[in-house]
Tab-separated table of C-alpha atoms and ligand atoms in Angstrom:
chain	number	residue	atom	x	y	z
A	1240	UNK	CA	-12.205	29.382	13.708
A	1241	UNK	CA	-9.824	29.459	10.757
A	1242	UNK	CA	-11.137	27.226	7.431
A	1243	UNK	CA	-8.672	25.586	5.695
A	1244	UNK	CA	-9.942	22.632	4.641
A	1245	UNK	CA	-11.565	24.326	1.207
A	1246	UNK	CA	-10.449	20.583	-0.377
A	1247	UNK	CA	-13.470	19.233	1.373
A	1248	UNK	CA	-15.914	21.382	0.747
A	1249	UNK	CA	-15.343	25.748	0.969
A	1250	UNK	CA	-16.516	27.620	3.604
A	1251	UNK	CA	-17.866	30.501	3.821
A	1252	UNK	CA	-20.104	30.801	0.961
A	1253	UNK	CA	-19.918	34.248	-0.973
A	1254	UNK	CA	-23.007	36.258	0.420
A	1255	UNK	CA	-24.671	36.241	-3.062
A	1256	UNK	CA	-25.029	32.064	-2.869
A	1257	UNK	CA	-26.625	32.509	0.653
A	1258	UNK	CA	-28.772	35.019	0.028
A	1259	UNK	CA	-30.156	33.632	-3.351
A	1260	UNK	CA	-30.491	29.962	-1.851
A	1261	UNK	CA	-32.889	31.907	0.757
A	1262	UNK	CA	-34.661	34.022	-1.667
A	1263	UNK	CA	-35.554	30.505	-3.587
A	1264	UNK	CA	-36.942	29.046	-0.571
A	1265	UNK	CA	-38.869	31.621	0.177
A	1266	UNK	CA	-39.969	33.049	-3.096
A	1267	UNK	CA	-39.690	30.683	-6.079
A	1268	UNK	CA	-39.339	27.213	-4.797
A	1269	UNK	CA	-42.200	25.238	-7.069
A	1270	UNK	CA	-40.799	21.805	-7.906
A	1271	UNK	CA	-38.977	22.477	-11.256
A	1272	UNK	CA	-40.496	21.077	-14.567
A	1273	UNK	CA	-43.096	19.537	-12.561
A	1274	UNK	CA	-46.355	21.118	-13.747
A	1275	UNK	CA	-46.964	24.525	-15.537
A	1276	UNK	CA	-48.055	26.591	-13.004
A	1277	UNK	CA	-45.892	29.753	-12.082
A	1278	UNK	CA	-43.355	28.459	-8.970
A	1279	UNK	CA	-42.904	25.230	-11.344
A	1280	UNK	CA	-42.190	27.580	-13.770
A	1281	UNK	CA	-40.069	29.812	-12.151
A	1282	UNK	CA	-37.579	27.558	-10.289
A	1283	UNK	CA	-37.224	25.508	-13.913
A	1284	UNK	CA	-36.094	28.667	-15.462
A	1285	UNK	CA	-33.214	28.987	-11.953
A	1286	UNK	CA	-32.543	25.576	-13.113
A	1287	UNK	CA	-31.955	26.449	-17.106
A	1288	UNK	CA	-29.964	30.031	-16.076
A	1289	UNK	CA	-27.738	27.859	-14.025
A	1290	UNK	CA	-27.370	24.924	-16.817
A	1291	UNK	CA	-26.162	28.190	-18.959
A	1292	UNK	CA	-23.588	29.539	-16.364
A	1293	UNK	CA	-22.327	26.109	-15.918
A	1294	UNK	CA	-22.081	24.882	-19.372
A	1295	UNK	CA	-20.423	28.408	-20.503
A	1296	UNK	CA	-18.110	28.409	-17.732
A	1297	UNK	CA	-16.507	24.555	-18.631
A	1298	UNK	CA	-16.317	25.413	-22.588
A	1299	UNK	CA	-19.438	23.319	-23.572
A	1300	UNK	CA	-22.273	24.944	-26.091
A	1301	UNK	CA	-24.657	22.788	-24.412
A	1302	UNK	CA	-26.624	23.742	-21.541
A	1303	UNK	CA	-28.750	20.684	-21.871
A	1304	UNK	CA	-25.858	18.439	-21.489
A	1305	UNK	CA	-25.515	19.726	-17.960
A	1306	UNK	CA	-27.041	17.175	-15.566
A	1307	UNK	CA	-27.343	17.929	-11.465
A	1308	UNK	CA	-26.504	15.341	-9.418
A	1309	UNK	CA	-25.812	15.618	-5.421
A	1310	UNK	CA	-21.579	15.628	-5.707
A	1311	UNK	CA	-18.642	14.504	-7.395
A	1312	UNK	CA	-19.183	11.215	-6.308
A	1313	UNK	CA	-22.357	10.444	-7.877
A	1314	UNK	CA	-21.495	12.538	-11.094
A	1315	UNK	CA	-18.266	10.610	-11.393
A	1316	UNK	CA	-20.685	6.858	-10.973
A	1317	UNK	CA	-22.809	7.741	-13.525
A	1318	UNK	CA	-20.460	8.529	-15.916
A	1319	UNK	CA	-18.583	5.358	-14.889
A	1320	UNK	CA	-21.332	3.175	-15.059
A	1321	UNK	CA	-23.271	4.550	-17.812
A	1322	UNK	CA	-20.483	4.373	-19.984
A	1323	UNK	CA	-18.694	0.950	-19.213
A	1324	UNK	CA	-19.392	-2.220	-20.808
A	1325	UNK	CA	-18.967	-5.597	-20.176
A	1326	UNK	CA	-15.583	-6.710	-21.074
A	1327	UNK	CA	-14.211	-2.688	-20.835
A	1328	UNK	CA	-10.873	-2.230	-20.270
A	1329	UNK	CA	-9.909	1.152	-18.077
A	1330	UNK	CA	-6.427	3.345	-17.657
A	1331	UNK	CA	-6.860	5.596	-14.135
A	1332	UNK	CA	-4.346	7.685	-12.789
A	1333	UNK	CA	-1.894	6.702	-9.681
A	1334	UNK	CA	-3.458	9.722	-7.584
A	1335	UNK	CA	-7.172	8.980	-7.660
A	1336	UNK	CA	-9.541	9.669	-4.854
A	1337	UNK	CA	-12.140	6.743	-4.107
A	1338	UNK	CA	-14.910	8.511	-5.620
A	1339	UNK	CA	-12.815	7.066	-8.853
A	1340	UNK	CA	-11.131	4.039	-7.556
A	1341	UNK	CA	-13.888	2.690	-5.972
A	1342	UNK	CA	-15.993	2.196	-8.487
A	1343	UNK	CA	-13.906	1.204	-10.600
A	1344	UNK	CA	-12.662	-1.708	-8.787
A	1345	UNK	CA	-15.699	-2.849	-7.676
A	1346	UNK	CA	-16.738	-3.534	-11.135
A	1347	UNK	CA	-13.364	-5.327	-11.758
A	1348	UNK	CA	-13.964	-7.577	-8.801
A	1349	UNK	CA	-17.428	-8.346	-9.882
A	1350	UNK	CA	-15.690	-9.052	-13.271
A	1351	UNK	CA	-17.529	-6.647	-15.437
A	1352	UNK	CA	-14.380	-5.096	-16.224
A	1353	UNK	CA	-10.419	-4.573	-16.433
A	1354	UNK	CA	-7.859	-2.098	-15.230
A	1355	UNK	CA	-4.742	-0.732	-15.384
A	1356	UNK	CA	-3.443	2.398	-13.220
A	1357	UNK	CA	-0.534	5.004	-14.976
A	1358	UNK	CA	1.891	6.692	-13.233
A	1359	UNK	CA	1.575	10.484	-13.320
A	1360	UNK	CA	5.147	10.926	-11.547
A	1361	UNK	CA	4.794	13.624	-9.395
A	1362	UNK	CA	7.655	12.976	-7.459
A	1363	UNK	CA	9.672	13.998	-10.527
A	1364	UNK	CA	10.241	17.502	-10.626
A	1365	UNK	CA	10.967	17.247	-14.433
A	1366	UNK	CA	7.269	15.257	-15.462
A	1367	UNK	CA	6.078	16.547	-18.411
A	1368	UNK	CA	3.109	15.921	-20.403
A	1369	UNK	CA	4.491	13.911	-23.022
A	1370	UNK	CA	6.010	11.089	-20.023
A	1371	UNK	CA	2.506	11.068	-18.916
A	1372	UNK	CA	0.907	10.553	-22.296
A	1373	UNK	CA	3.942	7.905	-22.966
A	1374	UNK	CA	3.295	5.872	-19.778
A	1375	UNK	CA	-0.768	5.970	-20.667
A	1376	UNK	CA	-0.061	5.078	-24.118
A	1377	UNK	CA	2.337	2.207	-23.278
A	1378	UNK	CA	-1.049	0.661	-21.485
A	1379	UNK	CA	-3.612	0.675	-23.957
A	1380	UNK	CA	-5.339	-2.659	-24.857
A	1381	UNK	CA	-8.070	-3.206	-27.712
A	1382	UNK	CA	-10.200	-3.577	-25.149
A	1383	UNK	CA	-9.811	-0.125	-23.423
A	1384	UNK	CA	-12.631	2.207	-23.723
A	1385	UNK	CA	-12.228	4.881	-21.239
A	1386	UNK	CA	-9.322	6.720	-19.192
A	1387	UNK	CA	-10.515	8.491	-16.345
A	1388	UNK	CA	-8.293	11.105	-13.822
A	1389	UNK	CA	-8.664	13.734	-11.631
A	1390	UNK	CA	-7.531	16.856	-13.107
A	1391	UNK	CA	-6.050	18.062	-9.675
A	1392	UNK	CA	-5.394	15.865	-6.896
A	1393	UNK	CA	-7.193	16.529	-3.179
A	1394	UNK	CA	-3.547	15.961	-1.620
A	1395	UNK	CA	-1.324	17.795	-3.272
A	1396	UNK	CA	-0.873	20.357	-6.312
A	1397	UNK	CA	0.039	18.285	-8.765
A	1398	UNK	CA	-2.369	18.520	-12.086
A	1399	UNK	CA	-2.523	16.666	-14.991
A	1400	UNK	CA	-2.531	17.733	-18.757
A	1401	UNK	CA	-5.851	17.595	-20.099
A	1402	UNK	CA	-5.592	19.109	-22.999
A	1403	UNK	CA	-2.843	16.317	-24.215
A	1404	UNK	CA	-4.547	13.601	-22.774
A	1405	UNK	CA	-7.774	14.651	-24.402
A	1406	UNK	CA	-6.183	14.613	-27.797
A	1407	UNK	CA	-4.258	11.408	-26.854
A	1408	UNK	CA	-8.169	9.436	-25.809
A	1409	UNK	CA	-9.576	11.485	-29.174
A	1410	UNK	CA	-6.676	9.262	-31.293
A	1411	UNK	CA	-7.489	6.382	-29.265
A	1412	UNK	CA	-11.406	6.538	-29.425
A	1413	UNK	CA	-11.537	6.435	-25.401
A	1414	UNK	CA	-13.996	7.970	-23.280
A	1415	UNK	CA	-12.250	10.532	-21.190
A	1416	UNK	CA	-13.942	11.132	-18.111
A	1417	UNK	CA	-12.257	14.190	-15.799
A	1418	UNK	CA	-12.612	14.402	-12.159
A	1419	UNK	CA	-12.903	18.113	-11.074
A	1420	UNK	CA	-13.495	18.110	-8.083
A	1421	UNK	CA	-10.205	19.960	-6.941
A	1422	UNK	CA	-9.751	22.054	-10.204
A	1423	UNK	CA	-13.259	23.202	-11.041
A	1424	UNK	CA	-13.165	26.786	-9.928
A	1425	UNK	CA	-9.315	26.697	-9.342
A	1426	UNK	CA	-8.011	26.347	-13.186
A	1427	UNK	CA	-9.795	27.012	-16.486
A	1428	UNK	CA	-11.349	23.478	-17.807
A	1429	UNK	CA	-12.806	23.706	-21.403
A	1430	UNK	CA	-14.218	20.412	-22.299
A	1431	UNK	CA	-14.244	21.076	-26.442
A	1432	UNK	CA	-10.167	21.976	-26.579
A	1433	UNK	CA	-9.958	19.218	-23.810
A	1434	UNK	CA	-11.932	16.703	-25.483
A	1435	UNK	CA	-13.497	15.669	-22.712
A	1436	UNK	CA	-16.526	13.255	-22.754
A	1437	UNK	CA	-17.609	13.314	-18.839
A	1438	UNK	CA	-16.886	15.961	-16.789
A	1439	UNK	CA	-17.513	15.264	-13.103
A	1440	UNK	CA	-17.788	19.025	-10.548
A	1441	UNK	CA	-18.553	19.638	-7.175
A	1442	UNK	CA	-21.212	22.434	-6.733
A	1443	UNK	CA	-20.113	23.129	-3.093
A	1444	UNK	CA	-16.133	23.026	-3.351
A	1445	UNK	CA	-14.463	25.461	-5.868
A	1446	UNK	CA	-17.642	26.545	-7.287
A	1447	UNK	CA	-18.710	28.302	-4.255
A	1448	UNK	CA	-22.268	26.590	-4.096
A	1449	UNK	CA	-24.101	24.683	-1.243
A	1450	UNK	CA	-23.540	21.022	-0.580
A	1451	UNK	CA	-26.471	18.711	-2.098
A	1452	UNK	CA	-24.822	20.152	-5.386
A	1453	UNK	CA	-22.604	18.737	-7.929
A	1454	UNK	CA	-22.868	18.320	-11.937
A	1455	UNK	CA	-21.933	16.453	-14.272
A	1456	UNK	CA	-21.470	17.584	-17.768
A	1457	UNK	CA	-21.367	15.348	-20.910
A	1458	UNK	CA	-19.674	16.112	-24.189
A	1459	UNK	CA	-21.223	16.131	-27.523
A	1460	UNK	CA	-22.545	13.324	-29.293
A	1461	UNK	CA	-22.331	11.353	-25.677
A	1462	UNK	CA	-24.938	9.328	-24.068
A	1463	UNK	CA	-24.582	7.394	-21.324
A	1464	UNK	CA	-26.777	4.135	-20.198
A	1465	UNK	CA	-28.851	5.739	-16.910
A	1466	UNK	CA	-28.043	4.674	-13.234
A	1467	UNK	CA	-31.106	6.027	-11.549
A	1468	UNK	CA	-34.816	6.004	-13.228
A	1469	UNK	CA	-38.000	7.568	-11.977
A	1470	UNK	CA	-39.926	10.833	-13.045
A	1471	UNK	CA	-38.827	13.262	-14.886
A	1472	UNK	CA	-41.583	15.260	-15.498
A	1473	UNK	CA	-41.403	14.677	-19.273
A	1474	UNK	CA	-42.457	11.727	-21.342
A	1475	UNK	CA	-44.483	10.387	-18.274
A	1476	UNK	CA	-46.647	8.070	-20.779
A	1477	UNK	CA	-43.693	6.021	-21.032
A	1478	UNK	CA	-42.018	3.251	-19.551
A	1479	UNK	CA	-38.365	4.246	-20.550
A	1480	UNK	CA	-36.270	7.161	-19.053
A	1481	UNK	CA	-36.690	9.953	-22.164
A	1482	UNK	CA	-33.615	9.768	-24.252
A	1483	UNK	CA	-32.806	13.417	-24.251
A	1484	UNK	CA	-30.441	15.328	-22.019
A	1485	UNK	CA	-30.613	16.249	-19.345
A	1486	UNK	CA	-33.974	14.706	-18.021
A	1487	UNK	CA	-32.644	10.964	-19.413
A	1488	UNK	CA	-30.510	11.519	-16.406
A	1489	UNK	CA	-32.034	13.309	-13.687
A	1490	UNK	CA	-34.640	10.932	-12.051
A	1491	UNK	CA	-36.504	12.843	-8.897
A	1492	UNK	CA	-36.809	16.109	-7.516
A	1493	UNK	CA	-34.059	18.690	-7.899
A	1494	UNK	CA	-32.532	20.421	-5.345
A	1495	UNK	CA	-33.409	23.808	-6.465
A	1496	UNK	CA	-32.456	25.810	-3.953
A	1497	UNK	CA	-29.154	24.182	-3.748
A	1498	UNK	CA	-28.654	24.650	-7.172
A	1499	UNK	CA	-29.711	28.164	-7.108
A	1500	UNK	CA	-26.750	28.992	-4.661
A	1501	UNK	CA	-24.501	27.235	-7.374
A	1502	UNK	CA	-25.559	29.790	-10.011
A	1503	UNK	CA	-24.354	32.715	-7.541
A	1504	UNK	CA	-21.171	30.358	-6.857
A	1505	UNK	CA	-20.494	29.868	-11.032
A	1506	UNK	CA	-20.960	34.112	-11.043
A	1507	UNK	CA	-18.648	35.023	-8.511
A	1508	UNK	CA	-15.928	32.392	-9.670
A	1509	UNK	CA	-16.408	34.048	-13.417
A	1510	UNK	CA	-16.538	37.494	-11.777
A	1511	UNK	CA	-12.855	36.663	-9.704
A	1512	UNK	CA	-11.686	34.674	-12.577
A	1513	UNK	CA	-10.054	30.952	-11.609
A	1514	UNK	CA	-6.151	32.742	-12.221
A	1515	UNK	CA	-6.788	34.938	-9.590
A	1516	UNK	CA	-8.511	32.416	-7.244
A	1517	UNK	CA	-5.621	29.729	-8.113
A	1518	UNK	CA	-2.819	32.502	-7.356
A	1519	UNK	CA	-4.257	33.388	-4.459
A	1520	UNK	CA	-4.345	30.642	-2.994
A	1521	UNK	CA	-0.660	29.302	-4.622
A	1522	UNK	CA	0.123	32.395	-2.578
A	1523	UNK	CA	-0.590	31.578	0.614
A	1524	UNK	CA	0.292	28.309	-0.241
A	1525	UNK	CA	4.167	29.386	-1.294
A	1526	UNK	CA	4.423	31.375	2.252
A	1527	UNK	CA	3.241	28.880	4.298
A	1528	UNK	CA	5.337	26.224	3.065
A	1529	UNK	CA	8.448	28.841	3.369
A	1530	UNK	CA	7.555	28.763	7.019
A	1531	UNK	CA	7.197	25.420	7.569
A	1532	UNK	CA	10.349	24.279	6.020
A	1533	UNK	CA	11.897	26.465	8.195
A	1534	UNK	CA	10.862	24.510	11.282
A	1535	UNK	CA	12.252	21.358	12.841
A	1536	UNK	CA	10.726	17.924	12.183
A	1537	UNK	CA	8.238	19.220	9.201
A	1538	UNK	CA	8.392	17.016	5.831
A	1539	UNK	CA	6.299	18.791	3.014
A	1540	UNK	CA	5.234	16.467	0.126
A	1541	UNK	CA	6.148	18.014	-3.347
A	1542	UNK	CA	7.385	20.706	-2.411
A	1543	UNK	CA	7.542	21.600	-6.540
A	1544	UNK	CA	4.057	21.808	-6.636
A	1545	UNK	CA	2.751	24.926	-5.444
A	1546	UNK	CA	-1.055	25.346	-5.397
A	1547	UNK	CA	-4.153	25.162	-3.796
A	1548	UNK	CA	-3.198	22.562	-1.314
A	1549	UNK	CA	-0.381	21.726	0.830
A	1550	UNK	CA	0.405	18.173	2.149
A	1551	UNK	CA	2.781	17.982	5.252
A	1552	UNK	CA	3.321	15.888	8.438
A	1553	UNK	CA	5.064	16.931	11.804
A	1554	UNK	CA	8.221	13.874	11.740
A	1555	UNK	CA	7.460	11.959	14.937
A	1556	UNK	CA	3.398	12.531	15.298
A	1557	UNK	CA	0.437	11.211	14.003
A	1558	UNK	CA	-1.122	13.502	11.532
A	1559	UNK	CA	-4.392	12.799	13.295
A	1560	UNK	CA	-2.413	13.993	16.405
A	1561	UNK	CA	-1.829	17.202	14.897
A	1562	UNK	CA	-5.589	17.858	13.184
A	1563	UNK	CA	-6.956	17.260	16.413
A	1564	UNK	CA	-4.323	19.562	18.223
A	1565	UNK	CA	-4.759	21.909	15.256
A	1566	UNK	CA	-8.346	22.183	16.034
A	1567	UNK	CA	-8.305	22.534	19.766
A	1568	UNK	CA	-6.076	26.018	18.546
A	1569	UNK	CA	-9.460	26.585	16.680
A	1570	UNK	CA	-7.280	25.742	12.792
A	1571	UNK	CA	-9.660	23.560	10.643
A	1572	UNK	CA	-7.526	21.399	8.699
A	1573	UNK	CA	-7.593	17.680	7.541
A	1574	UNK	CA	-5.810	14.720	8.708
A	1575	UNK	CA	-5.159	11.084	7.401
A	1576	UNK	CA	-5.553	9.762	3.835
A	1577	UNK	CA	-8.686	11.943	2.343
A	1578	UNK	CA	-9.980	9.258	0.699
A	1579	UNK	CA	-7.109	8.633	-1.390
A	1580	UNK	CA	-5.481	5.739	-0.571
A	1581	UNK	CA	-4.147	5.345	-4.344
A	1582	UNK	CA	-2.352	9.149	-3.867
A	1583	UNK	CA	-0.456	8.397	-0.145
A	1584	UNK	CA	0.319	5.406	-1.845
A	1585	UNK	CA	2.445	7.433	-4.783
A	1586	UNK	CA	3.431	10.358	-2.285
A	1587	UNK	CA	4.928	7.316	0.158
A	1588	UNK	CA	2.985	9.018	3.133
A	1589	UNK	CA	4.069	7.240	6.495
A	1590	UNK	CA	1.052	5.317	8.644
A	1591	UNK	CA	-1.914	7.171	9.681
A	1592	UNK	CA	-1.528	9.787	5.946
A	1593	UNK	CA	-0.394	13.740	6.437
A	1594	UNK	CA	-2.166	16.950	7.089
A	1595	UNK	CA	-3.732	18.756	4.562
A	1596	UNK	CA	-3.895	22.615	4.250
A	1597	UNK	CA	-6.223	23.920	1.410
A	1598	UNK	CA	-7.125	27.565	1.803
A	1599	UNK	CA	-9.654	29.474	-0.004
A	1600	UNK	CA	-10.681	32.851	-1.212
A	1601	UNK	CA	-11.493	34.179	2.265
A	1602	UNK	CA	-7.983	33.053	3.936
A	1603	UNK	CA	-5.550	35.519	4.510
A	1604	UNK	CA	-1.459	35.864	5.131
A	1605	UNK	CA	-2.335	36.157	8.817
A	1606	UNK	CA	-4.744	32.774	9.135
A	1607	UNK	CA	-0.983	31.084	7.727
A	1608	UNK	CA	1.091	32.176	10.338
A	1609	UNK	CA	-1.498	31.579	12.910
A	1610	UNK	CA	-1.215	27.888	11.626
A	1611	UNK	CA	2.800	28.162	11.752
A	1612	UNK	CA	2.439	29.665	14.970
A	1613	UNK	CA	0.224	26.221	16.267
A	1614	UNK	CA	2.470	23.833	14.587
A	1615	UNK	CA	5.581	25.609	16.342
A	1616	UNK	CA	3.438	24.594	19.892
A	1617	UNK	CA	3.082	21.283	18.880
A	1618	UNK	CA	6.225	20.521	17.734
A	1619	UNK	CA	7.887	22.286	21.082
B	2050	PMP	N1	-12.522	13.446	-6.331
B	2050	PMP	C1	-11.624	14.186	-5.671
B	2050	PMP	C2	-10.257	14.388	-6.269
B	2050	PMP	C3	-11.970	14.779	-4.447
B	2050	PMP	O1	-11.082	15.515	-3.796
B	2050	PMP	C4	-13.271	14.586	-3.923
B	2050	PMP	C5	-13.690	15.214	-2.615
B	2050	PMP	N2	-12.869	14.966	-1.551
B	2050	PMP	C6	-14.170	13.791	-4.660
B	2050	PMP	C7	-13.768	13.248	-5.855
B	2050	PMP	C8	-15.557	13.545	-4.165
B	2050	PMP	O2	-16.280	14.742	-4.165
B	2050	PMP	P1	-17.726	14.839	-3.534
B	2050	PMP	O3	-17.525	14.942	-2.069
B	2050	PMP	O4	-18.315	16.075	-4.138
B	2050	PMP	O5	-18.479	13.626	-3.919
């Protein structure tokens, strides 16, 4: 099989996350700050050292303020939730995945709280940080509180300007909560320059760790209301959730050895460096659409935006048509609207979404053409 469908989670895992993941089950696997004795001991310590890599790799001097959580998705509802108030008022981007949208209109319908959606025009090869920054400006309300975006979107590679809109929610006294999903481990994030007050990872996509893993890192001086209670190990006298980092927020058993894979994943991304992960893949990304365009019947989406993934559709056939046909030529790829209904929406996608091609580290010049060379049957 050829893997491209490192938007959804990567595959393979670097042999240093696999083998650590299996040294921790079978050598250090005590339930972390659960007790004192020595496996306790040892897999809290796995926990801390990966706090550290984590923490150090996103710009933040505080370990502690890095909180585990399964994915994205439940990184990106606690921040949501904890954060919100009754009455909030919210800017979102016009290319967010559900793990964003979702949430956040549920608690409008509910009427809890308001919204408003920017565009980030990525149709328009000339967008520029300060449209962007105009169009979220031109939205703000006295009652808005937090703007939340994904930094890259899962469905094409457009990204947004963090740095600018971090200063721009600073000015405003917003919350700015960052999806990374799809740039964690693809482009350098640093939450201080970025003034970011949520940041919301995947352990198991760009990262390079195991799924069951996924972070979420707060800024300084933030605390959020919890979503989930229960032990912590700490403070077990009393009836509230401690009000420290990160244990306020990390109810239940870690999953250590998951998170001990995501150490070796945060290593080898600092080891390759996310430049020369990003152009690689921007690489592959550049030839394949080069060979694409040069067939009959293929429509690209934004083409201007070369990166980690590439959005396209065979004129005349279902995109699902294609994954499925894709697949039987042993290609994994993935078809339809990836969760983003908000991001076809903007990209003007036809019925049934596109196909989406995100390769990773272990993809090669050869796995692209094999893909060309499959599309070329099914078109014929
Ligand atoms: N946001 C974006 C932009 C994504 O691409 C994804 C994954 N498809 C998510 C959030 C959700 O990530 P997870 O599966 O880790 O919850």
């Amino acid at each position: 099989m050829i893997y491209l469908d490192n938007a959804a989670t990567s595959f393979p895992k670097p042999p240093s996350v696999t083998a650590e993941q299996t040294r921790c089950m079978r050598e250090y696997c005590g339930n972390p700050g659960r007790g004192s004795h020595e496996l306790a001991l040892r897999a809290a310590e796995k926990i801390y050292e990966c706090r550290e890599e984590a923490a150090s790799l996103f710009g933040s001097n505080h370990p502690e303020n890095t909180v585990f959580t399964m994915n994205t998705t439940i990184a990106l509802n606690m921040a949501i939730k904890g954060l919100l108030r009754r009455g909030d008022h919210v800017l979102l981007s016009d290319m967010e995945h559900n793990a964003v949208f979702r949430p956040i209109y549920r608690l409008a319908k509910n009427g809890e709280i308001s919204y408003d959606i920017f565009p980030t025009h990525v149709l328009d090869t000339a967008a520029k940080a300060e449209i962007i920054c105009h169009e979220i400006e031109k939205r703000i309300t006295p009652r808005t509180r937090m703007l939340i975006c994904a930094h890259s979107s899962n469905i094409c590679s457009s990204s947004l300007p963090l740095k600018e809109i971090g200063a721009l929610c600073r000015r405003n006294r917003l919350f700015f909560v960052v999806d990374a999903a799809q740039s964690a481990g693809h482009h350098s994030i640093d939450m201080q320059q970025m003034a970011i007050s949520a940041l919301c990872v995947p352990g198991h996509k760009g990262l390079f760790g195991p799924q069951g893993s996924g972070i979420l890192l707060f800024g300084e001086g933030i605390k959020a209301e919890t979503l989930f209670e229960g032990g912590s190990g700490y403070q077990s006298l009393e009836g509230n959730m401690p009000e420290e980092a990160p244990e306020r927020y990390e109810a239940g058993t870690l999953p250590t050895p998951a998170i001990s894979g995501l150490c070796e994943g945060i290593r080898t991304v600092k080891k390759l460096g996310t430049e020369r992960i990003f152009q690689h893949e921007k690489l592959l990304n550049a030839y394949l659409q080069e060979r694409l365009l040069a067939l009959p019947k293929i429509t690209v989406y934004t083409p201007h935006l070369i990166g980690s993934v590439l959005l396209f559709n065979v004129n005349g056939i279902s995109a699902d048509q294609v994954g499925n046909e894709l697949n039987e030529n042993g290609i994994c790829v993935r078809a339809g609207y990836h969760c983003a209904a908000l991001g076809h929406a903007t990209l003007g996608t036809p019925t049934g979404g596109a196909v989406r091609v995100s390769p990773g580290i272990y993809n090669t010049f050869s796995h692209m053409d094999a893909l060309v060379d499959a599309v070329k049957r099914i078109i014929q």
